[in-house]
mmCIF file of C-alpha atoms and ligand atoms in Angstrom:
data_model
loop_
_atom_site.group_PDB
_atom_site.id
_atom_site.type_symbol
_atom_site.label_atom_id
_atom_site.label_comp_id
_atom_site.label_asym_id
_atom_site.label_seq_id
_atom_site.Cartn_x
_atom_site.Cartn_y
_atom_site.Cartn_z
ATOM 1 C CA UNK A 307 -7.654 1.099 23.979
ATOM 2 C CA UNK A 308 -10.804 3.219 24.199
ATOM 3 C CA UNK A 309 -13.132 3.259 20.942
ATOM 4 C CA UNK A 310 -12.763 6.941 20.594
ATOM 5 C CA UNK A 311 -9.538 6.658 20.065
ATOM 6 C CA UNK A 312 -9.363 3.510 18.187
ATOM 7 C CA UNK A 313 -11.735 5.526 15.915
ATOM 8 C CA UNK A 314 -8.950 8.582 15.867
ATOM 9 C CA UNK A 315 -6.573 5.923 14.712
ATOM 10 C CA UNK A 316 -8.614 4.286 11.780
ATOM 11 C CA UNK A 317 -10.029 7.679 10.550
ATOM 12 C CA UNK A 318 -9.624 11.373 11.506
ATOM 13 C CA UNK A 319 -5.909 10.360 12.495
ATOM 14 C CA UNK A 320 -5.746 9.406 9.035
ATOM 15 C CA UNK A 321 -7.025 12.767 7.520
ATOM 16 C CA UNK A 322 -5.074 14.510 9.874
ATOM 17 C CA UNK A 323 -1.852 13.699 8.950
ATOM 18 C CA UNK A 324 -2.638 13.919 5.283
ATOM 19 C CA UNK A 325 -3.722 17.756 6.150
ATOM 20 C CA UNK A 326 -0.031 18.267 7.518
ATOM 21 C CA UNK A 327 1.659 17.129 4.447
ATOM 22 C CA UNK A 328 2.265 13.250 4.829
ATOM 23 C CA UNK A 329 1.812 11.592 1.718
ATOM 24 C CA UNK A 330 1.691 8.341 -0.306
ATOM 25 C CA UNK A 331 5.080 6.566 -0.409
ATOM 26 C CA UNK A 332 7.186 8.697 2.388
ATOM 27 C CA UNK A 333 9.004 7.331 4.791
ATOM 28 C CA UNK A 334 7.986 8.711 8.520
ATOM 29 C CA UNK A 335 9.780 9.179 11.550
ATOM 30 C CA UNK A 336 7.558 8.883 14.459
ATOM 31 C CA UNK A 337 10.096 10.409 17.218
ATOM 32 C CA UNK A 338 8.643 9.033 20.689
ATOM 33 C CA UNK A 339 5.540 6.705 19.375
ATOM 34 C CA UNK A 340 4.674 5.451 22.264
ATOM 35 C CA UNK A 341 1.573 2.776 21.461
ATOM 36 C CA UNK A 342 1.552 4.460 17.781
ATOM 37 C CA UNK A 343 -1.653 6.561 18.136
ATOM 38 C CA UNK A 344 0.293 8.294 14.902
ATOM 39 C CA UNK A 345 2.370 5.943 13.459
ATOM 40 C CA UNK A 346 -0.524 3.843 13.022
ATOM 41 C CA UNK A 347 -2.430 6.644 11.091
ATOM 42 C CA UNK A 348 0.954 7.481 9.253
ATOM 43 C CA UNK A 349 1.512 3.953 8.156
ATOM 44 C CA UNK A 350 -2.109 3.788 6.213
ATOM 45 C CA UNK A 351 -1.606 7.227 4.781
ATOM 46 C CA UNK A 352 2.324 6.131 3.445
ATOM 47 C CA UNK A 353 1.499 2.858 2.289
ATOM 48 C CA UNK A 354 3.140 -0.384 0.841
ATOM 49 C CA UNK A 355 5.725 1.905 -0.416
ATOM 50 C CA UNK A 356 6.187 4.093 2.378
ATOM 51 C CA UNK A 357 7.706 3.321 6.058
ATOM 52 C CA UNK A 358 6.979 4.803 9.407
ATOM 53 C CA UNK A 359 10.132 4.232 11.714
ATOM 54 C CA UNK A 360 8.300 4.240 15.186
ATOM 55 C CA UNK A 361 10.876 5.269 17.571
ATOM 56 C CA UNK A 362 10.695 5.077 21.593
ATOM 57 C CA UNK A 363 12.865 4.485 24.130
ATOM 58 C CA UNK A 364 10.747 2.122 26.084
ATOM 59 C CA UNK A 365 9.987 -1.438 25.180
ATOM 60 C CA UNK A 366 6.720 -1.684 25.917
ATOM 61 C CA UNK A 367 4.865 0.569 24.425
ATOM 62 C CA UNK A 368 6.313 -0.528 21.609
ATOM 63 C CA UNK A 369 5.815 -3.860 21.876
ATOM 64 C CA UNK A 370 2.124 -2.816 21.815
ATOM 65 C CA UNK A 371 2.521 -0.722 18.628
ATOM 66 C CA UNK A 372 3.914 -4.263 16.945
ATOM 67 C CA UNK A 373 1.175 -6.005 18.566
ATOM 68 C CA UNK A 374 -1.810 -3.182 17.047
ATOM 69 C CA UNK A 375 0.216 -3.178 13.916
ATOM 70 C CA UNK A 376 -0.050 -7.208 13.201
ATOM 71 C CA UNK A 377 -3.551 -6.868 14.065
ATOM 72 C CA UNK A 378 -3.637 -4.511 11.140
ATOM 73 C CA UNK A 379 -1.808 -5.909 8.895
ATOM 74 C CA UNK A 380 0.259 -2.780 8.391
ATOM 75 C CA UNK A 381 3.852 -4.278 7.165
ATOM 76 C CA UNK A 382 5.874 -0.947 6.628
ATOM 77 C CA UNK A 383 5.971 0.103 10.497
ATOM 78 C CA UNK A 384 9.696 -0.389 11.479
ATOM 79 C CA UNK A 385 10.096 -0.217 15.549
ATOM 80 C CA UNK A 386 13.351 1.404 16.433
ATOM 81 C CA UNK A 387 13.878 1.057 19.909
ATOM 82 C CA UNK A 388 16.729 3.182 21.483
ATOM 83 C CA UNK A 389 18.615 4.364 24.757
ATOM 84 C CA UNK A 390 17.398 7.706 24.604
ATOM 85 C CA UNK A 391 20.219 8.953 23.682
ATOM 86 C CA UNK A 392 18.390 11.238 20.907
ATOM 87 C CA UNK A 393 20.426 9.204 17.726
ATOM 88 C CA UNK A 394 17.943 7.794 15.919
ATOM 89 C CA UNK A 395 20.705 5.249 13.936
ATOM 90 C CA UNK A 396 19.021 6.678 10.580
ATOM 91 C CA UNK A 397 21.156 7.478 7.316
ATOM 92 C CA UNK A 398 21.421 11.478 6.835
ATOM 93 C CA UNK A 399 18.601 12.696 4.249
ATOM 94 C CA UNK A 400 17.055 9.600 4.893
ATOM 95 C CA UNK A 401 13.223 10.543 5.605
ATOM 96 C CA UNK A 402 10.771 12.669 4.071
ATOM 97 C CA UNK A 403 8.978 13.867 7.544
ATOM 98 C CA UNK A 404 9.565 13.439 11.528
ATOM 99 C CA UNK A 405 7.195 13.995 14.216
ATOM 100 C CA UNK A 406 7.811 14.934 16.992
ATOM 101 C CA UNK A 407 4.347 15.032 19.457
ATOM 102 C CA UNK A 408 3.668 15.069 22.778
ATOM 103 C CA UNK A 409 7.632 14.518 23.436
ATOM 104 C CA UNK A 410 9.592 17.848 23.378
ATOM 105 C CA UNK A 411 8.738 18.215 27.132
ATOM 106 C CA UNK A 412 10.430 14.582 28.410
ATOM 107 C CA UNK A 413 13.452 16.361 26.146
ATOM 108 C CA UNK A 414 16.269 17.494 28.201
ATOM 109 C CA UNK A 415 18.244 18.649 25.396
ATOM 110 C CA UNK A 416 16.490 19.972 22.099
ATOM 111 C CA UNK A 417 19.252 21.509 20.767
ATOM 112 C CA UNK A 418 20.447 18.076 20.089
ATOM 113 C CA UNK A 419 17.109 16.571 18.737
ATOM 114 C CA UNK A 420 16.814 19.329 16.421
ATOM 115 C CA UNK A 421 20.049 18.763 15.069
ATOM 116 C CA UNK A 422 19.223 15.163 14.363
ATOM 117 C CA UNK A 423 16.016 15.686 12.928
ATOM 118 C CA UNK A 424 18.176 17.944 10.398
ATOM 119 C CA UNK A 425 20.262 15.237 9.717
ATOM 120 C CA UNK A 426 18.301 12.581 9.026
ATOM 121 C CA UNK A 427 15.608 14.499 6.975
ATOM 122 C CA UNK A 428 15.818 15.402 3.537
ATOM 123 C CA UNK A 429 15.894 18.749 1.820
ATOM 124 C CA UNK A 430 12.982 20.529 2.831
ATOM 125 C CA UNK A 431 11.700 17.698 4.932
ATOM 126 C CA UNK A 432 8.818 18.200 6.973
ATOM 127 C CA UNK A 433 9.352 18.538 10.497
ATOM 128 C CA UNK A 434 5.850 18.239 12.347
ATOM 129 C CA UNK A 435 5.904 19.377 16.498
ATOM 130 C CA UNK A 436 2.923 19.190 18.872
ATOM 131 C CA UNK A 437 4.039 20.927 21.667
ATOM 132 C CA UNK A 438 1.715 19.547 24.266
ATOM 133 C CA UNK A 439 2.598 20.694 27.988
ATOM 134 C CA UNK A 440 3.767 23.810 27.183
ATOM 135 C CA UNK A 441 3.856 27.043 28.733
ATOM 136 C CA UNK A 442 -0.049 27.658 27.350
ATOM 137 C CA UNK A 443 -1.424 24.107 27.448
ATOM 138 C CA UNK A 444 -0.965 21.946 30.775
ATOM 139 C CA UNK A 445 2.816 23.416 31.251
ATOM 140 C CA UNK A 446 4.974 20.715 32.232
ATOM 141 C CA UNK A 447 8.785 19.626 32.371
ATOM 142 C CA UNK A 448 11.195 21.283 29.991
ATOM 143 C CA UNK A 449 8.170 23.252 28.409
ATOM 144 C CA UNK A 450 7.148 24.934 31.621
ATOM 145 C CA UNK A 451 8.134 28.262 30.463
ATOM 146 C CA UNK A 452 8.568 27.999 27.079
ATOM 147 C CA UNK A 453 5.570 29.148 24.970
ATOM 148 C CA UNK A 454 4.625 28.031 21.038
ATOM 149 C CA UNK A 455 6.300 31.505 19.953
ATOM 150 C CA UNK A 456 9.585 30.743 21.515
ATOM 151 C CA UNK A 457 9.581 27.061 20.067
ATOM 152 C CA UNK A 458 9.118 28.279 16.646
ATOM 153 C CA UNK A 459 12.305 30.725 17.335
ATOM 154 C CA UNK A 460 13.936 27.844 18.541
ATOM 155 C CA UNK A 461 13.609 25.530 15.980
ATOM 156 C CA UNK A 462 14.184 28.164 13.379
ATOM 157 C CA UNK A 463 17.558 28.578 14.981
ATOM 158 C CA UNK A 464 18.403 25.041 13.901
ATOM 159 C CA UNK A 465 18.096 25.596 10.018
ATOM 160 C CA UNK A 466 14.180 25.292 9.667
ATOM 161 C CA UNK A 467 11.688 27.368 8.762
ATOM 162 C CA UNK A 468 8.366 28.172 9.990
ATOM 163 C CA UNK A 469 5.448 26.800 7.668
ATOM 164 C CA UNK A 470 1.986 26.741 9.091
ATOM 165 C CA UNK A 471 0.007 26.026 12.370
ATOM 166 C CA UNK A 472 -2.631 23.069 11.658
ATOM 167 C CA UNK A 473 -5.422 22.925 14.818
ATOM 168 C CA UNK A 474 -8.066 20.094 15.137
ATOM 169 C CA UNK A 475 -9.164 17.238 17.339
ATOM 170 C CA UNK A 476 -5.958 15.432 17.779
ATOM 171 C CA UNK A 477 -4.944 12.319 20.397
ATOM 172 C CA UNK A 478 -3.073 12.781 23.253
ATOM 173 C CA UNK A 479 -2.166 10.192 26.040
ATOM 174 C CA UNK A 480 -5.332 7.415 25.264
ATOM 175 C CA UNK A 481 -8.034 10.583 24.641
ATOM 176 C CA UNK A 482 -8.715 13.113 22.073
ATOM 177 C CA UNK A 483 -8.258 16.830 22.668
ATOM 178 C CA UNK A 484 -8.060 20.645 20.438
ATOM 179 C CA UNK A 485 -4.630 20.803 19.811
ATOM 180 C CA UNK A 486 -2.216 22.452 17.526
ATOM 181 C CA UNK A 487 0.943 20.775 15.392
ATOM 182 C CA UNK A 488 3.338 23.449 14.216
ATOM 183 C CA UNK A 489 5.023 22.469 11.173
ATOM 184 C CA UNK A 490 8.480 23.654 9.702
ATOM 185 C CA UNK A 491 10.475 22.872 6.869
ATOM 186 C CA UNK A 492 14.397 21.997 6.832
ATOM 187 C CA UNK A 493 16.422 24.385 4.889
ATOM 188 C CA UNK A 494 18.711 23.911 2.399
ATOM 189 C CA UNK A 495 22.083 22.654 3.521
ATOM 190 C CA UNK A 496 24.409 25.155 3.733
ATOM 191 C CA UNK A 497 26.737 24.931 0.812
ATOM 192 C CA UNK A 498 30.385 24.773 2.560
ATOM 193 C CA UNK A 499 32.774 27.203 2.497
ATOM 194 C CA UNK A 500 29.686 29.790 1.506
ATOM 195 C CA UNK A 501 28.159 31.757 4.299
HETATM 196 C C1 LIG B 866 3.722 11.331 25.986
HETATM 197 S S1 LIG B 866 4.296 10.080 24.939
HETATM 198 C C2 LIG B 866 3.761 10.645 23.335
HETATM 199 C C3 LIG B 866 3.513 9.501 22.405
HETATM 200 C C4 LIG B 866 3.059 9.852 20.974
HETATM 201 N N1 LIG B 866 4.009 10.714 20.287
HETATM 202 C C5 LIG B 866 1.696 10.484 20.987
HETATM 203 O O1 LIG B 866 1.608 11.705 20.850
HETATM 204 O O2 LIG B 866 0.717 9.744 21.177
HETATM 205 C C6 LIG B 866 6.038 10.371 24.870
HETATM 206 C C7 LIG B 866 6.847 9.167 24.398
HETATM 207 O O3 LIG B 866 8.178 9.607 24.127
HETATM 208 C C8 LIG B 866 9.093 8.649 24.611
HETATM 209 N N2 LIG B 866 10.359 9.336 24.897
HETATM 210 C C9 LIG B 866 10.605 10.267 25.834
HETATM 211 N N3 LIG B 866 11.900 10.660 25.808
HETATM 212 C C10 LIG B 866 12.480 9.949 24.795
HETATM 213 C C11 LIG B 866 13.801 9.881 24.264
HETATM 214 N N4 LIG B 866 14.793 10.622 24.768
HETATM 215 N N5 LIG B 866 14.055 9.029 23.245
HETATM 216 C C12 LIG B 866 13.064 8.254 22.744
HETATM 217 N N6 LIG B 866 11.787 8.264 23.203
HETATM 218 C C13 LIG B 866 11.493 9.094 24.212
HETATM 219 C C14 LIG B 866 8.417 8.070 25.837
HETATM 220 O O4 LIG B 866 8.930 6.794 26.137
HETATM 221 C C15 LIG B 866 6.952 8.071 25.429
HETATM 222 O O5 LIG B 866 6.586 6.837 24.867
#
């Protein structure tokens, strides 16, 4: 891993997430970790009493993650590896924020992520997206014509709403780059059999 980035990792990662909204104690899902370039920062920033679920479908990136995470000494990162099937195996109302960076374009179905992120997070849960590879920023994949405008529509349509748009220096792949997170906020359940 490059220094710059190691650097990202150990301290403007750190601030970063803190400037979205993660705080001491939460638990974090990481949706797509890959080697943890934000779980990493995430676990610091939660704590003893926090957890970071670091979720991928591939097995070796996150056997790196565990490796980088021993080497830190960080205890609360909890690799959940899956098929891909977009089920993350969590309880419902379980977390207190999900990320979801650099991923949405490898997603062939949103709808469905979306809907799980719902689940699993709890009232007015923070859900934080970097749409990287989208119609404005190296378009690729499933966000080849979608712009940041139609995401937000998007995931408003699944029962979140809108919060804020937080730029900076931010990692992507193994470098750093300007980049933007949109962040949105889960809605109150709907109380059945009210519209
Ligand atoms: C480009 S990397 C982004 C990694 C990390 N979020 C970051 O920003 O540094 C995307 C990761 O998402 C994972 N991924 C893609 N589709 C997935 C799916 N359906 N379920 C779980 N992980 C997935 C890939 O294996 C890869 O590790």
């Amino acid at each position: 891993m490059n220094k710059e980035i190691r650097n990202w990792e150990e301290k403007e990662g750190i601030r970063f997430l803190k400037r979205i909204g993660i705080k001491p104690g939460q638990k974090v899902l990481d949706f797509g970790a890959r080697i943890g370039h934000y779980s990493i920062p995430a676990a610091v920033v939660v704590g003893n009493r926090g957890k970071v679920y670091a979720l991928d479908k591939n097995k070796d990136p996150l056997n790196e993650l565990k490796r980088k995470a021993a080497e830190q000494k960080l205890e609360n990162i909890v690799l959940v590896r899956t098929n891909g099937s977009l089920e993350t195996g969590l309880e419902n109302n379980s977390v207190d924020a999900a990320l979801a960076y650099d991923v949405l374009h490898l997603i062939n179905n949103r709808k469905k992520l979306y809907r799980e992120i719902h689940r699993v997070l709890q009232k007015n849960g923070l859900f934080s997206v970097y749409p990287k590879h989208n119609k404005l920023d190296q378009p690729e994949q499933g966000l080849k014509k979608v712009g940041p405008k139609e995401i937000i529509k998007e995931i408003e349509a699944h029962n979140f709403y809108f919060e804020e748009e937080r730029c900076g220096l931010i990692s992507h792949d193994d470098f750093l780059n300007k980049g933007c997170v949109l962040n949105f906020r889960k809605k109150r359940e709907l109380i059945e059999g009210k519209k």
